[in-house]
Short mmCIF file of N, CA and C in Angstrom, two decimals:
data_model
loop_
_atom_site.label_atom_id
_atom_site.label_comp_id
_atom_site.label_asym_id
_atom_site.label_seq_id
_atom_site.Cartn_x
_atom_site.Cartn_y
_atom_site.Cartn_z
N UNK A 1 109.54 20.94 41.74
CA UNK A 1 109.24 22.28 41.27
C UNK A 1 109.04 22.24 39.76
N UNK A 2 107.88 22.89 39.43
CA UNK A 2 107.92 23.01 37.97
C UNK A 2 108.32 24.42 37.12
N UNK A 3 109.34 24.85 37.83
CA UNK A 3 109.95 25.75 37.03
C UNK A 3 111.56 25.60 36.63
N UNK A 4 111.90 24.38 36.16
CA UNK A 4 112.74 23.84 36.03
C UNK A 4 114.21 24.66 36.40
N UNK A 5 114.38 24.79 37.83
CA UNK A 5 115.89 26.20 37.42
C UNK A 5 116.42 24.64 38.91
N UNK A 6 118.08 24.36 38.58
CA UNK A 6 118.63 23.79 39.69
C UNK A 6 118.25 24.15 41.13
N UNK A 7 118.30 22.57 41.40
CA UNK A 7 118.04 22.99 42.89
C UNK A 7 119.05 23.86 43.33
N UNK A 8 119.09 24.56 44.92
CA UNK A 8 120.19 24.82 45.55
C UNK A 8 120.09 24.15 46.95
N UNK A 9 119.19 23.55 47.48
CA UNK A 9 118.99 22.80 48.75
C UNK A 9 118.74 21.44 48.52
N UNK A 10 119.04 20.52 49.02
CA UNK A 10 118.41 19.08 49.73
C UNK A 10 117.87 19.21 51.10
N UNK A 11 116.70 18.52 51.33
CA UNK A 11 116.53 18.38 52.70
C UNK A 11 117.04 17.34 53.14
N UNK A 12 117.70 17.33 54.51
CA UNK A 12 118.17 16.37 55.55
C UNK A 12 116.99 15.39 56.37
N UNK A 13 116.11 15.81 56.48
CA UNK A 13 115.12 15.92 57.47
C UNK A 13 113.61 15.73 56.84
N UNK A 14 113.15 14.04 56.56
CA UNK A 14 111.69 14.48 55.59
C UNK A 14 110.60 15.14 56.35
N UNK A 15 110.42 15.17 57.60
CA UNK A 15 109.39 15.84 58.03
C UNK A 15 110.00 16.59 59.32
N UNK A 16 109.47 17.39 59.71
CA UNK A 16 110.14 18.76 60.53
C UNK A 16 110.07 18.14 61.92
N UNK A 17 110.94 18.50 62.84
CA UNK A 17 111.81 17.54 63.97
C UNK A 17 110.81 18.73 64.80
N UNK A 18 109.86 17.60 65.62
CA UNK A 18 109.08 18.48 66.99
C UNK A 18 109.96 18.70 68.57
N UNK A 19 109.45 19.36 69.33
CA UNK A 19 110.06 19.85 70.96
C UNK A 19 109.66 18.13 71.06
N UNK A 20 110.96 18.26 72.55
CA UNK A 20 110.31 16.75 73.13
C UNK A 20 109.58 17.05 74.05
N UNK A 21 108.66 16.03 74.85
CA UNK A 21 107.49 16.18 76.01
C UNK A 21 108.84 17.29 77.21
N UNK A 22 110.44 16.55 76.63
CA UNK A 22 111.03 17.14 78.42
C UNK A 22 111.41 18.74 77.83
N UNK A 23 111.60 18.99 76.61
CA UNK A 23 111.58 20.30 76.18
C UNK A 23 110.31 21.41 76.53
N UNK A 24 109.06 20.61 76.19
CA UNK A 24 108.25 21.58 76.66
C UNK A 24 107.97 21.63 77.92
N UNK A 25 108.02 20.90 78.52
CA UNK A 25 107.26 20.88 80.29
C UNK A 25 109.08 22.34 80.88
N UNK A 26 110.07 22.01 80.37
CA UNK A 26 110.82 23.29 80.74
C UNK A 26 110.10 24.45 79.76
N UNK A 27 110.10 24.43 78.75
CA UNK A 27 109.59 25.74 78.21
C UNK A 27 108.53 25.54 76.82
N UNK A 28 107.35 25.40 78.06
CA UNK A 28 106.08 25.78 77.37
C UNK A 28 106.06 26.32 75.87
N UNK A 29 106.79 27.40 75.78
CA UNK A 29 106.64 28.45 74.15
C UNK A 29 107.07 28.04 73.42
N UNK A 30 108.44 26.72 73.21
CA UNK A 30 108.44 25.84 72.28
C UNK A 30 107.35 24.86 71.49
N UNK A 31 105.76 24.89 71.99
CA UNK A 31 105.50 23.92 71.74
C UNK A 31 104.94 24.24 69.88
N UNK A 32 105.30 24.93 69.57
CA UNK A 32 105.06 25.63 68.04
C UNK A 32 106.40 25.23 67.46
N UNK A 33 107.38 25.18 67.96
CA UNK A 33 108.77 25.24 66.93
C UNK A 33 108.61 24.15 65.95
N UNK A 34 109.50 23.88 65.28
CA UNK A 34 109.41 23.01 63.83
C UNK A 34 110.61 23.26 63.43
N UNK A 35 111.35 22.38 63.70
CA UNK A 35 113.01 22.35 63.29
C UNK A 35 112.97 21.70 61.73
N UNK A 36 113.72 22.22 60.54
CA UNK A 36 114.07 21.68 59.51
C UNK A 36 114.96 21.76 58.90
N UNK A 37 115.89 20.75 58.44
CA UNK A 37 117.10 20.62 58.56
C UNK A 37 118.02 20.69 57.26
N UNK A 38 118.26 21.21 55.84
CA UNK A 38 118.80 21.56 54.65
C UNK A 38 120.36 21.49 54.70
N UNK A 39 120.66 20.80 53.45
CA UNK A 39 122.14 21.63 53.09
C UNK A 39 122.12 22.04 52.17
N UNK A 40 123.09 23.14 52.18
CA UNK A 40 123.44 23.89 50.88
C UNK A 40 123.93 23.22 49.70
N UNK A 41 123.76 23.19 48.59
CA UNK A 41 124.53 22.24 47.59
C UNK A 41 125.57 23.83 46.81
#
């Protein structure tokens, strides 16, 4: 960020965690989700 103010997050997670093939074949409407995973500092 170039507005130099402290972070307040780290990410856990470098790229966003997809449904698995056995997640969607039970429920189709997951296939959009995008899990991402932070902690608070």
């Amino acid at each position: 960020c170039r507005c130099l103010k402290e972070e307040k997050v780290t990410l856990i997670t470098k790229k966003p965690i997809q449904t698995s093939e056995e997640e969607l074949r039970e429920n189709p409407r997951a296939r959009s989700a995008k899990l991402r995973c932070v902690e608070k500092i």
